[in-house]
CSV table of C-alpha atoms and ligand atoms in Angstrom, one decimal:
chain,number,residue,atom,x,y,z
A,1,MET,CA,21.7,-5.3,6.4
A,2,SER,CA,17.9,-4.9,6.9
A,3,LYS,CA,15.8,-8.0,6.8
A,4,SER,CA,13.7,-8.6,3.8
A,5,LEU,CA,10.0,-7.6,3.9
A,6,PHE,CA,9.1,-11.3,3.8
A,7,GLU,CA,11.4,-12.1,6.7
A,8,THR,CA,9.8,-9.2,8.7
A,9,ALA,CA,6.3,-10.4,7.8
A,10,ILE,CA,7.1,-14.0,8.9
A,11,GLU,CA,8.7,-12.7,12.1
A,12,THR,CA,5.5,-10.8,12.9
A,13,LEU,CA,3.4,-13.9,12.0
A,14,ASP,CA,5.5,-16.1,14.4
A,15,ARG,CA,5.3,-13.6,17.2
A,16,VAL,CA,1.6,-13.0,17.0
A,17,ALA,CA,0.8,-16.6,16.4
A,18,LYS,CA,2.6,-17.4,19.7
A,19,MET,CA,0.7,-14.6,21.6
A,20,MET,CA,-2.7,-15.9,20.4
A,21,ASN,CA,-1.9,-19.7,20.6
A,22,LEU,CA,-2.6,-20.1,16.9
A,23,ASP,CA,-2.8,-23.7,15.7
A,24,PRO,CA,0.7,-24.5,14.4
A,25,ASN,CA,-0.8,-26.3,11.4
A,26,ILE,CA,-2.4,-23.0,10.4
A,27,LEU,CA,0.7,-21.1,10.9
A,28,ALA,CA,2.7,-23.6,8.8
A,29,VAL,CA,0.3,-23.1,5.9
A,30,LEU,CA,0.4,-19.2,6.1
A,31,LYS,CA,4.2,-19.1,6.2
A,32,GLU,CA,4.5,-20.3,2.6
A,33,PRO,CA,2.9,-18.4,-0.3
A,34,GLU,CA,0.6,-20.7,-2.4
A,35,ARG,CA,2.1,-19.9,-5.7
A,36,GLU,CA,5.2,-17.9,-7.0
A,37,LEU,CA,5.6,-17.1,-10.6
A,38,LYS,CA,8.7,-15.6,-12.2
A,39,VAL,CA,8.5,-14.4,-15.8
A,40,ALA,CA,10.9,-13.1,-18.4
A,41,ILE,CA,9.6,-10.0,-20.3
A,42,PRO,CA,11.3,-9.2,-23.5
A,43,VAL,CA,10.6,-5.6,-24.7
A,44,MET,CA,11.7,-4.0,-28.0
A,45,MET,CA,13.2,-0.7,-26.7
A,46,ASP,CA,12.9,2.5,-28.7
A,47,ASP,CA,16.5,2.3,-30.0
A,48,GLY,CA,15.8,-1.2,-31.4
A,49,HIS,CA,17.5,-3.4,-28.8
A,50,ILE,CA,15.7,-6.0,-26.8
A,51,GLU,CA,15.7,-5.6,-23.0
A,52,VAL,CA,14.6,-8.6,-21.0
A,53,PHE,CA,12.9,-7.6,-17.7
A,54,THR,CA,12.2,-9.9,-14.8
A,55,GLY,CA,8.6,-9.9,-13.4
A,56,TYR,CA,6.9,-11.7,-10.6
A,57,ARG,CA,3.4,-12.6,-9.4
A,58,VAL,CA,3.0,-14.2,-6.0
A,59,GLN,CA,-0.3,-15.5,-4.6
A,60,HIS,CA,0.1,-15.8,-0.9
A,61,SER,CA,-3.3,-17.1,0.0
A,62,SER,CA,-6.7,-17.7,-1.6
A,63,VAL,CA,-8.3,-19.1,1.5
A,64,ARG,CA,-10.8,-16.3,2.0
A,65,GLY,CA,-11.4,-15.6,-1.7
A,66,PRO,CA,-9.7,-14.5,-4.9
A,67,CYS,CA,-6.2,-13.1,-4.4
A,68,LYS,CA,-5.8,-9.3,-4.5
A,69,GLY,CA,-2.7,-7.1,-4.7
A,70,GLY,CA,-0.9,-4.4,-6.5
A,71,ILE,CA,1.9,-4.4,-9.1
A,72,ARG,CA,5.1,-2.5,-8.5
A,73,TYR,CA,7.7,-1.2,-11.0
A,74,HIS,CA,11.0,-0.4,-9.3
A,75,PRO,CA,14.7,-1.3,-9.7
A,76,ASP,CA,14.7,-3.0,-6.3
A,77,VAL,CA,11.8,-5.4,-7.0
A,78,ASN,CA,12.8,-9.0,-6.0
A,79,LEU,CA,11.0,-12.2,-5.2
A,80,ASP,CA,11.4,-11.8,-1.4
A,81,GLU,CA,9.9,-8.3,-1.5
A,82,VAL,CA,6.9,-9.5,-3.6
A,83,LYS,CA,6.4,-12.5,-1.2
A,84,GLY,CA,6.4,-10.2,1.8
A,85,LEU,CA,4.0,-7.7,0.2
A,86,ALA,CA,1.7,-10.6,-0.9
A,87,THR,CA,1.7,-11.9,2.7
A,88,LEU,CA,0.7,-8.5,4.0
A,89,MET,CA,-2.1,-8.3,1.5
A,90,THR,CA,-3.7,-11.5,2.8
A,91,LEU,CA,-3.7,-10.0,6.3
A,92,LYS,CA,-4.8,-6.6,5.1
A,93,CYS,CA,-7.8,-8.0,3.3
A,94,ALA,CA,-8.7,-10.0,6.4
A,95,VAL,CA,-8.3,-6.9,8.7
A,96,VAL,CA,-11.0,-5.0,6.8
A,97,ASN,CA,-12.9,-8.3,6.3
A,98,LEU,CA,-13.0,-8.3,2.5
A,99,PRO,CA,-13.7,-11.7,0.8
A,100,TYR,CA,-10.2,-11.7,-0.7
A,101,GLY,CA,-6.8,-13.5,-0.2
A,102,GLY,CA,-3.5,-11.8,-0.9
A,103,ALA,CA,-1.2,-11.4,-3.9
A,104,LYS,CA,1.4,-9.0,-5.2
A,105,GLY,CA,3.4,-8.5,-8.4
A,106,GLY,CA,6.2,-6.5,-9.7
A,107,ILE,CA,8.8,-5.9,-12.4
A,108,LYS,CA,12.4,-5.0,-11.8
A,109,CYS,CA,12.8,-2.0,-13.9
A,110,ASP,CA,13.4,1.8,-13.7
A,111,PRO,CA,10.2,3.3,-15.2
A,112,PHE,CA,11.7,6.8,-15.1
A,113,LYS,CA,14.3,5.7,-17.7
A,114,MET,CA,11.6,4.3,-20.0
A,115,SER,CA,9.4,5.9,-22.6
A,116,LYS,CA,5.6,5.5,-22.4
A,117,ARG,CA,5.7,3.1,-25.4
A,118,GLU,CA,8.3,0.9,-23.7
A,119,LEU,CA,6.3,0.9,-20.5
A,120,GLU,CA,3.1,0.0,-22.3
A,121,ASN,CA,4.8,-2.8,-24.2
A,122,MET,CA,6.4,-4.1,-21.0
A,123,THR,CA,3.0,-4.0,-19.2
A,124,ARG,CA,1.2,-5.8,-21.9
A,125,ARG,CA,3.8,-8.6,-22.2
A,126,TYR,CA,3.9,-9.0,-18.4
A,127,THR,CA,0.1,-9.3,-18.4
A,128,VAL,CA,0.2,-12.1,-20.9
A,129,MET,CA,3.0,-13.8,-19.0
A,130,ILE,CA,0.9,-13.8,-15.7
A,131,MET,CA,-2.4,-14.5,-17.5
A,132,PRO,CA,-2.3,-18.2,-16.7
A,133,ILE,CA,-2.7,-17.4,-13.0
A,134,ILE,CA,-4.6,-14.1,-12.8
A,135,GLY,CA,-8.4,-13.8,-13.4
A,136,SER,CA,-11.4,-11.9,-12.2
A,137,ARG,CA,-12.3,-14.7,-9.8
A,138,ARG,CA,-8.8,-15.9,-9.2
A,139,ASP,CA,-6.3,-13.0,-8.8
A,140,ILE,CA,-7.1,-9.3,-9.4
A,141,PRO,CA,-4.1,-6.9,-9.7
A,142,ALA,CA,-4.1,-3.2,-8.8
A,143,PRO,CA,-1.7,-0.2,-8.8
A,144,ASP,CA,1.3,0.1,-6.4
A,145,VAL,CA,4.6,2.1,-6.6
A,146,ASN,CA,5.2,3.6,-10.0
A,147,THR,CA,2.1,2.1,-11.6
A,148,ASN,CA,-1.1,4.0,-12.0
A,149,PRO,CA,-4.6,4.0,-13.6
A,150,GLU,CA,-3.1,4.1,-17.1
A,151,THR,CA,-1.1,1.0,-16.4
A,152,MET,CA,-4.3,-0.7,-15.1
A,153,GLY,CA,-6.1,0.3,-18.3
A,154,TRP,CA,-3.4,-1.4,-20.4
A,155,ILE,CA,-3.7,-4.6,-18.3
A,156,MET,CA,-7.5,-4.5,-18.7
A,157,ASP,CA,-7.3,-4.0,-22.4
A,158,THR,CA,-4.7,-6.8,-22.9
A,159,VAL,CA,-6.8,-9.4,-21.0
A,160,SER,CA,-9.9,-8.2,-22.9
A,161,MET,CA,-8.2,-8.7,-26.3
A,162,PHE,CA,-7.5,-12.3,-25.3
A,163,GLU,CA,-11.0,-13.0,-24.0
A,164,GLY,CA,-12.8,-11.3,-26.8
A,165,ARG,CA,-14.9,-9.2,-24.4
A,166,THR,CA,-14.3,-6.2,-22.1
A,167,VAL,CA,-13.3,-7.7,-18.8
A,168,LEU,CA,-13.7,-4.8,-16.4
A,169,GLU,CA,-13.3,-6.9,-13.2
A,170,ILE,CA,-9.8,-8.3,-14.0
A,171,VAL,CA,-8.0,-5.3,-12.5
A,172,THR,CA,-8.8,-2.4,-10.2
A,173,GLY,CA,-7.5,1.2,-10.0
A,174,LYS,CA,-8.5,1.7,-13.6
A,175,PRO,CA,-9.2,5.2,-15.1
A,176,PRO,CA,-12.8,6.3,-14.3
A,177,ASP,CA,-13.7,6.3,-18.0
A,178,LEU,CA,-12.7,2.6,-18.2
A,179,GLY,CA,-14.7,1.2,-15.3
A,180,GLY,CA,-12.6,2.6,-12.6
A,181,SER,CA,-14.4,3.4,-9.3
A,182,CYS,CA,-15.0,7.0,-8.2
A,183,GLY,CA,-12.7,7.6,-5.2
A,184,ARG,CA,-10.3,4.8,-6.0
A,185,PHE,CA,-7.4,7.1,-6.9
A,186,GLU,CA,-7.7,8.9,-3.5
A,187,ALA,CA,-8.7,5.8,-1.5
A,188,THR,CA,-5.4,4.8,0.1
A,189,GLY,CA,-4.5,8.4,1.0
A,190,ARG,CA,-8.1,8.9,2.3
A,191,GLY,CA,-7.7,5.8,4.5
A,192,VAL,CA,-4.4,7.1,5.9
A,193,MET,CA,-6.2,10.4,6.7
A,194,LEU,CA,-9.1,8.5,8.4
A,195,SER,CA,-6.6,6.4,10.4
A,196,THR,CA,-4.7,9.5,11.5
A,197,ILE,CA,-7.8,11.4,12.5
A,198,GLN,CA,-9.2,8.3,14.4
A,199,THR,CA,-5.9,8.0,16.3
A,200,LEU,CA,-5.9,11.7,17.2
A,201,LYS,CA,-9.5,11.4,18.4
A,202,LYS,CA,-8.7,8.4,20.6
A,203,LYS,CA,-5.8,10.3,22.2
A,204,ARG,CA,-7.9,13.5,22.5
A,205,CYS,CA,-5.6,15.5,20.2
A,206,ASP,CA,-6.9,18.4,18.2
A,207,PRO,CA,-6.2,18.1,14.4
A,208,GLU,CA,-5.9,21.9,14.2
A,209,LYS,CA,-3.0,21.7,16.7
A,210,THR,CA,-1.3,18.7,15.0
A,211,THR,CA,1.9,18.8,12.9
A,212,VAL,CA,2.5,16.2,10.3
A,213,ALA,CA,5.6,15.0,8.2
A,214,ILE,CA,5.1,12.7,5.2
A,215,GLN,CA,7.8,10.7,3.5
A,216,GLY,CA,6.8,9.9,-0.1
A,217,PHE,CA,4.7,12.3,-2.2
A,218,GLY,CA,3.2,9.9,-4.7
A,219,ASN,CA,-0.4,8.6,-4.8
A,220,VAL,CA,-0.6,7.8,-1.1
A,221,GLY,CA,1.5,10.5,0.5
A,222,SER,CA,0.3,13.5,-1.6
A,223,ILE,CA,-3.4,12.6,-1.1
A,224,ALA,CA,-3.0,12.0,2.6
A,225,ALA,CA,-1.3,15.4,2.9
A,226,LYS,CA,-4.1,17.2,1.0
A,227,LEU,CA,-6.9,15.5,3.0
A,228,LEU,CA,-5.1,16.0,6.4
A,229,ALA,CA,-4.6,19.7,5.6
A,230,GLU,CA,-8.3,19.9,4.8
A,231,LYS,CA,-8.9,18.5,8.4
A,232,GLY,CA,-6.8,21.4,9.8
A,233,CYS,CA,-3.5,19.5,10.4
A,234,LYS,CA,-0.4,21.5,9.7
A,235,ILE,CA,1.8,19.6,7.1
A,236,ILE,CA,5.3,20.8,7.9
A,237,ALA,CA,7.4,18.4,5.7
A,238,VAL,CA,7.0,16.2,2.7
A,239,SER,CA,9.5,14.4,0.6
A,240,ASP,CA,10.0,12.1,-2.4
A,241,VAL,CA,12.9,10.2,-4.0
A,242,THR,CA,14.6,13.6,-4.8
A,243,GLY,CA,14.5,14.9,-1.2
A,244,GLY,CA,12.2,16.8,1.1
A,245,LEU,CA,10.7,20.2,1.8
A,246,TYR,CA,10.3,21.7,5.3
A,247,ASN,CA,8.6,24.7,6.7
A,248,PRO,CA,7.9,24.7,10.5
A,249,LYS,CA,5.0,27.1,9.9
A,250,GLY,CA,3.3,24.8,7.5
A,251,LEU,CA,3.9,24.1,3.8
A,252,ASP,CA,1.9,25.8,1.1
A,253,LEU,CA,0.5,22.4,-0.1
A,254,ASN,CA,-1.6,23.9,-2.9
A,255,SER,CA,1.4,25.4,-4.6
A,256,ILE,CA,3.4,22.1,-4.1
A,257,LEU,CA,0.6,20.1,-5.6
A,258,LYS,CA,0.4,22.5,-8.5
A,259,TYR,CA,4.2,22.4,-9.0
A,260,ILE,CA,4.3,18.6,-9.3
A,261,GLU,CA,1.6,18.7,-12.0
A,262,THR,CA,4.2,19.9,-14.5
A,263,SER,CA,7.6,19.1,-12.8
A,264,GLU,CA,9.9,16.5,-14.3
A,265,ASN,CA,8.4,13.1,-13.5
A,266,HIS,CA,6.0,14.9,-11.1
A,267,LEU,CA,8.8,15.2,-8.5
A,268,LEU,CA,9.4,17.8,-5.8
A,269,LYS,CA,12.9,18.7,-7.0
A,270,GLY,CA,13.2,22.4,-8.0
A,271,TYR,CA,10.3,23.7,-5.9
A,272,HIS,CA,11.2,27.0,-4.2
A,273,LYS,CA,9.1,29.1,-1.9
A,274,LYS,CA,10.2,31.7,0.7
A,275,GLY,CA,10.4,30.1,4.2
A,276,THR,CA,10.6,26.5,2.8
A,277,GLU,CA,13.9,24.7,3.2
A,278,THR,CA,15.1,21.5,1.5
A,279,ILE,CA,15.8,18.6,3.8
A,280,SER,CA,16.9,15.0,3.3
A,281,ASN,CA,14.5,12.0,3.7
A,282,GLU,CA,16.5,10.9,6.7
A,283,GLU,CA,16.1,14.4,8.3
A,284,LEU,CA,12.3,14.3,7.6
A,285,LEU,CA,11.9,11.0,9.6
A,286,LEU,CA,13.6,12.6,12.6
A,287,LEU,CA,11.6,15.9,12.7
A,288,ASP,CA,9.9,17.0,15.9
A,289,VAL,CA,6.3,16.4,14.7
A,290,ASP,CA,3.2,14.9,16.2
A,291,VAL,CA,2.5,12.6,13.3
A,292,LEU,CA,4.9,10.9,10.9
A,293,ILE,CA,3.6,9.2,7.9
A,294,PRO,CA,6.0,7.0,6.0
A,295,ALA,CA,4.4,6.7,2.6
A,296,ALA,CA,7.3,5.7,0.3
A,297,LEU,CA,8.9,2.3,0.6
A,298,GLU,CA,9.7,-0.4,3.2
A,299,ASN,CA,12.5,-0.5,5.8
A,300,GLN,CA,12.7,3.3,6.3
A,301,ILE,CA,12.5,3.4,10.2
A,302,THR,CA,15.1,0.9,11.3
A,303,GLY,CA,17.1,0.0,14.4
A,304,LYS,CA,19.6,2.7,13.3
A,305,ASN,CA,17.2,5.7,13.3
A,306,ALA,CA,14.2,4.7,15.5
A,307,SER,CA,15.6,6.0,18.7
A,308,LYS,CA,15.9,9.4,17.1
A,309,VAL,CA,12.3,9.5,15.8
A,310,LYS,CA,10.4,12.1,17.7
A,311,ALA,CA,6.8,11.7,16.4
A,312,LYS,CA,4.2,10.4,18.9
A,313,PHE,CA,2.1,8.8,16.2
A,314,ILE,CA,3.4,6.9,13.2
A,315,VAL,CA,0.8,6.1,10.6
A,316,GLU,CA,2.1,3.6,8.0
A,317,GLY,CA,1.0,4.7,4.6
A,318,ALA,CA,3.7,2.5,3.0
A,319,ASN,CA,3.9,-1.3,3.3
A,320,GLY,CA,6.5,-2.4,5.8
A,321,PRO,CA,8.2,1.0,6.5
A,322,THR,CA,9.1,0.0,10.1
A,323,THR,CA,11.5,-2.9,10.8
A,324,THR,CA,10.8,-5.3,13.8
A,325,LYS,CA,13.7,-3.8,15.7
A,326,ALA,CA,12.5,-0.2,15.1
A,327,ASP,CA,9.0,-1.3,16.2
A,328,SER,CA,10.2,-2.3,19.6
A,329,ILE,CA,12.4,0.8,20.1
A,330,LEU,CA,9.4,3.0,19.2
A,331,GLU,CA,7.1,1.1,21.5
A,332,GLU,CA,9.5,1.6,24.4
A,333,LYS,CA,9.5,5.3,23.7
A,334,GLY,CA,5.7,5.3,23.9
A,335,ALA,CA,5.0,6.0,20.2
A,336,ILE,CA,1.8,4.7,18.7
A,337,ILE,CA,2.2,2.9,15.4
A,338,VAL,CA,-0.9,2.5,13.2
A,339,PRO,CA,0.2,-0.6,11.2
A,340,ASP,CA,0.2,-0.7,7.4
A,341,ILE,CA,-2.4,-3.5,7.2
A,342,LEU,CA,-4.9,-1.1,8.7
A,343,ALA,CA,-3.6,2.4,7.8
A,344,ASN,CA,-3.2,1.8,4.1
A,345,SER,CA,-6.1,-0.6,3.6
A,346,GLY,CA,-8.3,2.1,2.1
A,347,GLY,CA,-6.9,1.3,-1.4
A,348,VAL,CA,-7.9,-2.3,-1.3
A,349,VAL,CA,-11.3,-1.5,0.2
A,350,VAL,CA,-12.2,0.7,-2.7
A,351,SER,CA,-10.6,-1.8,-5.1
A,352,TYR,CA,-13.1,-4.2,-3.7
A,353,PHE,CA,-15.9,-1.7,-4.5
A,354,GLU,CA,-14.5,-1.3,-8.0
A,355,TRP,CA,-14.5,-5.1,-8.6
A,356,VAL,CA,-18.1,-5.4,-7.3
A,357,GLN,CA,-19.2,-2.5,-9.5
A,358,GLY,CA,-17.4,-4.0,-12.5
A,359,ILE,CA,-19.0,-7.4,-12.1
A,360,GLN,CA,-22.5,-5.8,-11.7
A,361,CYS,CA,-21.8,-3.1,-14.4
A,362,PHE,CA,-23.6,-0.8,-11.9
A,363,PHE,CA,-21.6,2.2,-10.7
A,364,TRP,CA,-21.8,4.2,-7.5
A,365,ASP,CA,-21.3,7.9,-6.9
A,366,VAL,CA,-18.3,9.2,-4.9
A,367,GLY,CA,-20.4,9.9,-1.8
A,368,GLN,CA,-21.5,6.2,-1.6
A,369,VAL,CA,-17.9,5.0,-2.1
A,370,ASN,CA,-16.4,7.4,0.5
A,371,SER,CA,-19.1,6.7,3.1
A,372,ASN,CA,-18.8,2.9,2.7
A,373,LEU,CA,-15.0,3.2,3.0
A,374,GLU,CA,-15.2,5.3,6.1
A,375,LYS,CA,-17.7,2.8,7.7
A,376,ILE,CA,-15.4,-0.2,7.0
A,377,MET,CA,-12.2,1.5,8.1
A,378,THR,CA,-13.7,3.0,11.3
A,379,ASN,CA,-15.1,-0.4,12.3
A,380,ALA,CA,-11.7,-2.1,11.6
A,381,PHE,CA,-9.9,0.7,13.5
A,382,ASP,CA,-12.2,0.5,16.5
A,383,SER,CA,-12.0,-3.3,16.8
A,384,ILE,CA,-8.2,-3.2,16.6
A,385,TRP,CA,-8.0,-0.4,19.1
A,386,ALA,CA,-10.3,-2.2,21.5
A,387,LEU,CA,-8.4,-5.5,21.2
A,388,SER,CA,-5.1,-3.8,21.7
A,389,GLU,CA,-6.5,-2.3,25.0
A,390,LYS,CA,-8.0,-5.7,26.0
A,391,GLU,CA,-4.8,-7.6,25.3
A,392,LYS,CA,-2.5,-4.8,26.5
A,393,THR,CA,-0.6,-5.0,23.2
A,394,ASN,CA,0.3,-2.7,20.4
A,395,LEU,CA,-1.9,-2.0,17.4
A,396,ARG,CA,0.2,-4.1,15.0
A,397,ASN,CA,-0.1,-7.2,17.2
A,398,ALA,CA,-3.9,-6.6,17.6
A,399,ALA,CA,-4.4,-6.1,13.8
A,400,PHE,CA,-2.4,-9.3,13.1
A,401,MET,CA,-4.5,-11.2,15.7
A,402,ILE,CA,-7.8,-10.2,14.1
A,403,ALA,CA,-6.5,-11.0,10.6
A,404,LEU,CA,-4.9,-14.3,11.6
A,405,LYS,CA,-8.1,-15.4,13.4
A,406,ARG,CA,-10.2,-14.7,10.3
A,407,VAL,CA,-7.8,-16.5,7.9
A,408,GLY,CA,-7.2,-19.3,10.4
A,409,ASN,CA,-11.0,-19.9,10.8
A,410,ALA,CA,-11.5,-20.0,7.0
A,411,LEU,CA,-8.6,-22.4,6.6
A,412,ARG,CA,-10.0,-24.7,9.3
A,413,GLU,CA,-13.5,-24.6,7.9
A,414,ARG,CA,-12.3,-25.3,4.4
A,415,GLY,CA,-9.9,-28.1,5.5
A,416,ILE,CA,-6.9,-29.2,3.6
A,417,PHE,CA,-7.4,-30.6,0.1
A,418,PRO,CA,-7.5,-33.5,-0.6
B,1,NAD,P1,3.9,6.1,-5.8
B,1,NAD,O1,4.8,5.6,-6.9
B,1,NAD,O2,2.7,6.9,-6.3
B,1,NAD,O3,4.8,7.1,-4.8
B,1,NAD,C1,5.9,6.7,-4.2
B,1,NAD,C2,6.6,7.9,-3.6
B,1,NAD,O4,7.7,7.5,-2.8
B,1,NAD,C3,7.1,8.9,-4.6
B,1,NAD,O5,6.9,10.2,-4.2
B,1,NAD,C4,8.6,8.5,-4.7
B,1,NAD,O6,9.4,9.6,-5.2
B,1,NAD,C5,8.8,8.2,-3.2
B,1,NAD,N1,10.0,7.4,-3.0
B,1,NAD,C6,10.5,6.4,-3.8
B,1,NAD,N2,11.6,5.9,-3.3
B,1,NAD,C7,11.9,6.7,-2.2
B,1,NAD,C8,13.0,6.8,-1.3
B,1,NAD,N3,14.0,5.9,-1.4
B,1,NAD,N4,13.0,7.7,-0.3
B,1,NAD,C9,11.9,8.6,-0.3
B,1,NAD,N5,10.9,8.6,-1.1
B,1,NAD,C10,10.9,7.7,-2.1
B,1,NAD,O7,3.5,4.9,-4.9
B,1,NAD,P2,2.3,4.8,-3.9
B,1,NAD,O8,1.2,4.1,-4.6
B,1,NAD,O9,2.0,6.2,-3.3
B,1,NAD,O10,2.9,3.8,-2.8
B,1,NAD,C11,3.6,4.3,-1.7
B,1,NAD,C12,3.6,3.2,-0.6
B,1,NAD,O11,2.2,2.9,-0.3
B,1,NAD,C13,4.2,1.8,-1.0
B,1,NAD,O12,4.7,1.2,0.1
B,1,NAD,C14,2.9,1.0,-1.5
B,1,NAD,O13,3.1,-0.4,-1.4
B,1,NAD,C15,1.9,1.5,-0.4
B,1,NAD,N6,0.5,1.3,-0.8
B,1,NAD,C16,0.0,1.9,-1.9
B,1,NAD,C17,-1.3,1.7,-2.2
B,1,NAD,C18,-2.0,2.3,-3.4
B,1,NAD,O14,-3.2,2.2,-3.6
B,1,NAD,N7,-1.3,3.0,-4.3
B,1,NAD,C19,-2.1,0.9,-1.4
B,1,NAD,C20,-1.6,0.4,-0.2
B,1,NAD,C21,-0.2,0.6,0.1
């Protein structure tokens, strides 16, 4: 059985702390989330019965600022996963030097089996249950798997009803008409594209001659696919929970994107086009491509399949898609992995912009958002790449080193209360 995301995160923390001689007192603090909240969420379902869902909000660290992290709706949500994702958020915010700590939330549910009314009621009740610990200067949620701008709008409205004013800055990833930032919806996928292009540039590879496979065709995967295709890359495979599509000559992305606008639950199932075959998710991971982008869920590249992965570059759109075992197998094979805390940090960077805009009630145009995002991500990428060369280590270790140094310094400078 695969290790939990939290166990993997702690394993990486331990390994990197050792490599950089991190003060054991600092490591001890960072190995335990600051606060873990479990809530029961009763919802009156459409047929009149009451279903009680379990939800979580974990704040891993507030050392560098208010906690920040998404909310996930999925049948597999559990406390260990939320703790792991919250830990990664602390490090991700530090990698791109945002004044935030890390948090994450989730509800164990199957959103595809729920009506919109049930989802809205569940979201509003969950919001009220976590309200004692969230807040625009304490912990600011955002979207993650199976949550979207509409979900964020419900959270914003619920908090606003309790506070008696419109609290734009309580949540990010909102719809643009409700204080959402231009470019936020595309930001994580854009960051994945930027990380991929930077990697190709460092290795002197031409995007026009680069083939890409992407697992997960939701917010992150579909936008990364579209933006990479715009840069000239050939997207030869994409997949979602229903399976994958493959065309060695390059997929017709526009027709796929159009198809999922109206398909059931916006899924790929049922798409047909001459020359395009269907493949499984497992087959997609093992395709002979230059770039593999896992952009679905954690623990996809494991000790079992890593030796068969052929991609030279793995850009982690998802959080925790590669297990520790797989990491070392891939490294031995010479693959370069752009780690999640860098590759998918575009979302939290533009979430930060949205929060700043909400507080100031002064909104930027999309050009300003995208150029600031590119500046922040390119700087982070360059410093991680340089450190990995200097320390002769991989990009994940280098990214963790930079993040741990920043969080560790903040902790040392603040001291331990009381
Ligand atoms: P999403 O819900 O929009 O899309 C998830 C995609 O993964 C869907 O296409 C879904 O069908 C697919 N999927 C689900 N289970 C699968 C399985 N078992 N096998 C293959 N595909 C499967 O979610 P998202 O926001 O795109 O998030 C994807 C990943 O990126 C997650 O790991 C998330 O934590 C991470 N992430 C998201 C953001 C963001 O801003 N949305 C930011 C940083 C990281």
